[in-house]
Tab-separated table of C-alpha atoms in Angstrom:
chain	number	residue	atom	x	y	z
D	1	UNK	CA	-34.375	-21.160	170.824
D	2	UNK	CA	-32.232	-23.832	169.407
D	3	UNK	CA	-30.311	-26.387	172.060
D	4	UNK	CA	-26.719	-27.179	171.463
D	5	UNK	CA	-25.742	-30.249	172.750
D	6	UNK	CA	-23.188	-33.235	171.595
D	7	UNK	CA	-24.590	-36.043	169.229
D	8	UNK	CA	-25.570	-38.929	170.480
D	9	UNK	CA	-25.840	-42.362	169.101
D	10	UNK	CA	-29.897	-42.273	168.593
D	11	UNK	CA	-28.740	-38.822	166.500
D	12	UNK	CA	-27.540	-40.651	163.657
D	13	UNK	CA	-30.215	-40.427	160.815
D	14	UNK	CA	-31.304	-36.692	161.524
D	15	UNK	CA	-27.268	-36.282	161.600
D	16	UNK	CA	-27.131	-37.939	157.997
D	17	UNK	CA	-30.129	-35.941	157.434
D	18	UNK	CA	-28.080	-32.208	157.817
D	19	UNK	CA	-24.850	-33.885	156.349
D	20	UNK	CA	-27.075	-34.454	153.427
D	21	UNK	CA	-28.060	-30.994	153.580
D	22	UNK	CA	-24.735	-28.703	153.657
D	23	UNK	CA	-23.446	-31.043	150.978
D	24	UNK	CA	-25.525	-29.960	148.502
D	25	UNK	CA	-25.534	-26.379	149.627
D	26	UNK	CA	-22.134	-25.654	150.042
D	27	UNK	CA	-19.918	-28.174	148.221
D	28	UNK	CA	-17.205	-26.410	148.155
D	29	UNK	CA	-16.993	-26.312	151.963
D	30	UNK	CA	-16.667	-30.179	152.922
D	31	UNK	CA	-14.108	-32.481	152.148
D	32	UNK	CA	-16.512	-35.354	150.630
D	33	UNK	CA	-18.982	-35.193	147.891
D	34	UNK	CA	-22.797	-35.411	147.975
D	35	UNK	CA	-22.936	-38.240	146.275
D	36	UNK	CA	-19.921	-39.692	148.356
D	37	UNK	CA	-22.113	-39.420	150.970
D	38	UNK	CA	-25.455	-40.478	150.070
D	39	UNK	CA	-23.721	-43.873	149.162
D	40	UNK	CA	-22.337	-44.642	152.856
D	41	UNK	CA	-24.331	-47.169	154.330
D	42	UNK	CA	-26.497	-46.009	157.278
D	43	UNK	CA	-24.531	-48.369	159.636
D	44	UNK	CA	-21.617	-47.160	158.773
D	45	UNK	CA	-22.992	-43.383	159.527
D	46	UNK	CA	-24.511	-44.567	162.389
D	47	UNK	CA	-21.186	-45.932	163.688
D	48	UNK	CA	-19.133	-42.987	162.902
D	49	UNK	CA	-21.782	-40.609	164.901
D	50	UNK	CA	-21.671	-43.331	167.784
D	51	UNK	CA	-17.966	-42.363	167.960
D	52	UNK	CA	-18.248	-38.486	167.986
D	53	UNK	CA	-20.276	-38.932	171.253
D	54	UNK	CA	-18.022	-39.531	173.317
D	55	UNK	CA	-14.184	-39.216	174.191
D	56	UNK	CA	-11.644	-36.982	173.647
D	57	UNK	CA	-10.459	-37.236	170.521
D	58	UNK	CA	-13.380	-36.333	167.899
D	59	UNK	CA	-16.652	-34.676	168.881
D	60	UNK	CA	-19.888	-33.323	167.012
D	61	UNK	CA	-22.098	-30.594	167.798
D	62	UNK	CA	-26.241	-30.056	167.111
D	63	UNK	CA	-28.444	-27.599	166.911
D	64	UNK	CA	-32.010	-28.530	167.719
D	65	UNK	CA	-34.828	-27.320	167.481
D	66	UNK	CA	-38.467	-29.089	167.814
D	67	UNK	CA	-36.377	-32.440	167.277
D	68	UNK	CA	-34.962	-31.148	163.686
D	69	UNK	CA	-31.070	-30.423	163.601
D	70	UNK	CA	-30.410	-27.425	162.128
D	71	UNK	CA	-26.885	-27.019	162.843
D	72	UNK	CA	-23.481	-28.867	163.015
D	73	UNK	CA	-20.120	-28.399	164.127
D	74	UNK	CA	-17.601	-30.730	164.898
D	75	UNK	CA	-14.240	-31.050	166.447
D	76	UNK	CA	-10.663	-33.592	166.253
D	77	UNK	CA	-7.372	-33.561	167.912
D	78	UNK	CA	-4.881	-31.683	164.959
D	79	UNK	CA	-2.737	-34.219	164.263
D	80	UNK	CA	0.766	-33.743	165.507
D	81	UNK	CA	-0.221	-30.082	167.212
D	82	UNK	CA	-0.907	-30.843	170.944
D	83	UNK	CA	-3.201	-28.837	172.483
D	84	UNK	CA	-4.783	-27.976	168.832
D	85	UNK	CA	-8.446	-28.913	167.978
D	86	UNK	CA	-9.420	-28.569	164.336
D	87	UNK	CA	-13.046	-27.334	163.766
D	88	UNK	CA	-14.680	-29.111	161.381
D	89	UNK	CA	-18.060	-29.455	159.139
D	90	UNK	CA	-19.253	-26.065	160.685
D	91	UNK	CA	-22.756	-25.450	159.057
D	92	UNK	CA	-26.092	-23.843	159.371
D	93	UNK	CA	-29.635	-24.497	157.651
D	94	UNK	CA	-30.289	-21.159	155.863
D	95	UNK	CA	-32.809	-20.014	158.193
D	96	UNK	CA	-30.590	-19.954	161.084
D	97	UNK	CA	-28.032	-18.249	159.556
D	98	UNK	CA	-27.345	-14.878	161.227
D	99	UNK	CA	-29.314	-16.142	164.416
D	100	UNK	CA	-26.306	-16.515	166.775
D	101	UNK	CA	-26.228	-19.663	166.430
D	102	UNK	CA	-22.859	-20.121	164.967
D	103	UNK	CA	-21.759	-19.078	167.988
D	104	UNK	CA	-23.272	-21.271	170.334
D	105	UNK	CA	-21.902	-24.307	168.068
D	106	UNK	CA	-18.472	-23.212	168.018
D	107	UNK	CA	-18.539	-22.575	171.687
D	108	UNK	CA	-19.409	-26.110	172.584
D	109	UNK	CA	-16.656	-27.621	170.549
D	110	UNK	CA	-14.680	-24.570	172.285
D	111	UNK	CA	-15.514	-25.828	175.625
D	112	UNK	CA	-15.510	-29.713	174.918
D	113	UNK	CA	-11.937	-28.757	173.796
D	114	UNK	CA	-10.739	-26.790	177.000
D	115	UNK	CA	-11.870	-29.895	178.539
D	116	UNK	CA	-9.864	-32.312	176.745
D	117	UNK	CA	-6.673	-29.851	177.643
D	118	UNK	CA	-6.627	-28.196	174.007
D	119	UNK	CA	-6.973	-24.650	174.249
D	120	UNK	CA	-6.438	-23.195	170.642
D	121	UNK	CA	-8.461	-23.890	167.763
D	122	UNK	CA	-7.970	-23.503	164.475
D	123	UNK	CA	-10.206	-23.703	161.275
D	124	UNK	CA	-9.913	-23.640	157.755
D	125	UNK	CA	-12.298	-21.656	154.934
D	126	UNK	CA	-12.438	-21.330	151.084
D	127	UNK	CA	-10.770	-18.219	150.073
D	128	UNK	CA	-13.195	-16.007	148.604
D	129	UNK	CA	-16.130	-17.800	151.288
D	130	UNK	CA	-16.506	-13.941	152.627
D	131	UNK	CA	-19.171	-14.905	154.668
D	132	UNK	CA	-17.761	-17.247	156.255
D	133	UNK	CA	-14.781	-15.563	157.184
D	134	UNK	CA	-16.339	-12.652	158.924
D	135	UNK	CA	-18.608	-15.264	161.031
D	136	UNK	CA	-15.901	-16.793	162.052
D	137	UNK	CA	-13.761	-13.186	162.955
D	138	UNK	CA	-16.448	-11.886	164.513
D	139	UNK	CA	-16.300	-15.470	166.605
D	140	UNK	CA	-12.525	-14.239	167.654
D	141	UNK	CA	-10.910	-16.294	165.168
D	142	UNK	CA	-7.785	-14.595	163.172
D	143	UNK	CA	-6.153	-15.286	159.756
D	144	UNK	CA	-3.010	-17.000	160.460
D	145	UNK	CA	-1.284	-16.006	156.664
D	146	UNK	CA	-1.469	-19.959	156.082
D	147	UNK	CA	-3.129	-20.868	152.782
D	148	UNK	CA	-3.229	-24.545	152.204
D	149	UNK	CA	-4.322	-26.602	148.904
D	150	UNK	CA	-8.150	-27.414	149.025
D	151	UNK	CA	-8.283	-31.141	149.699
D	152	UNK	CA	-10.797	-31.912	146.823
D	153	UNK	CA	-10.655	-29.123	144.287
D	154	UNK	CA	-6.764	-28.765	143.224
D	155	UNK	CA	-7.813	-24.817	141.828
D	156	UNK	CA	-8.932	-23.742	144.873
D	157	UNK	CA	-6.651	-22.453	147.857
D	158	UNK	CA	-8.235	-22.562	152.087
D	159	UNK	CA	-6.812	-20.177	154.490
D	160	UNK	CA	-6.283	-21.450	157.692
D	161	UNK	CA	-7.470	-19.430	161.126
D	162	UNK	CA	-7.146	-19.285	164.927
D	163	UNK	CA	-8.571	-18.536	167.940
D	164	UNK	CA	-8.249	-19.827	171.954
D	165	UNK	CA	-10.743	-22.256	172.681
């Protein structure tokens, strides 16, 4: 079974390596292009993993298994919502979707922000991403009515929901 932990530092190139990954298999689901991201410097990667392991302000979540990452979910303090973490970059390598492993990732970014003294959470998901959004009801999280302009694609519409952490 898979071990869900926070990244740390040494995490950064099998990080990039599942970045990499969910960009080109669900585009539509991540705020920066494949290429976007293939074109970031290492270091700079490396840095911005460095600062997800620690602190309470932004936080990322692995799934590992035999030393591979095979999941990823992250976390950030909502701006201007106290008490509000915004899950972020939620993804799963295909084989480990409908494992229960989804679960165990949002939990630690659940728990990591109950510990930081935010106890809601709240996510946003493609409208029309089905699957998605009944992973993420069955995970206790609701449709709040919000629909919000997709920050890359102009066409397409998100729709935010909620949940306690």
């Amino acid at each position: 079974m898979p071990t869900v932990r926070r990244v740390r530092p040494a995490d950064a190139a099998r990080v990039r390596a599942i970045r990499l990954e969910m960009l080109a298999d669900s585009p539509l689901a991540f705020l920066e292009t494949l290429a976007d991201a293939a074109a970031r410097p290492h270091a700079e990667f490396a840095a911005r993993i460095a600062g997800m392991s620690t602190g309470p302000r932004t936080a990322a979540f692995v799934a590992e298994v035999d030393g591979r990452v095979v999941g990823h979910a992250g976390g950030q303090a909502a701006p201007g919502q106290p008490g509000v973490t915004v899950v972020f970059a939620v993804y799963l390598t295909p084989a480990w979707r409908g494992s229960g492993l989804l679960a165990a990732l949002v939990e630690a970014v659940a728990d990591w922000s109950r510990a930081v003294a935010r106890p809601e959470l709240v996510l946003e998901v493609v409208v029309g991403n089905d699957r998605a959004l009944r992973a993420y009801e069955r995970l206790g999280f609701v449709d709040t009515g919000v629909r919000v302009a997709h920050p890359t694609v102009p066409t397409l519409r998100e729709l935010q929901m909620r949940r306690t952490a």
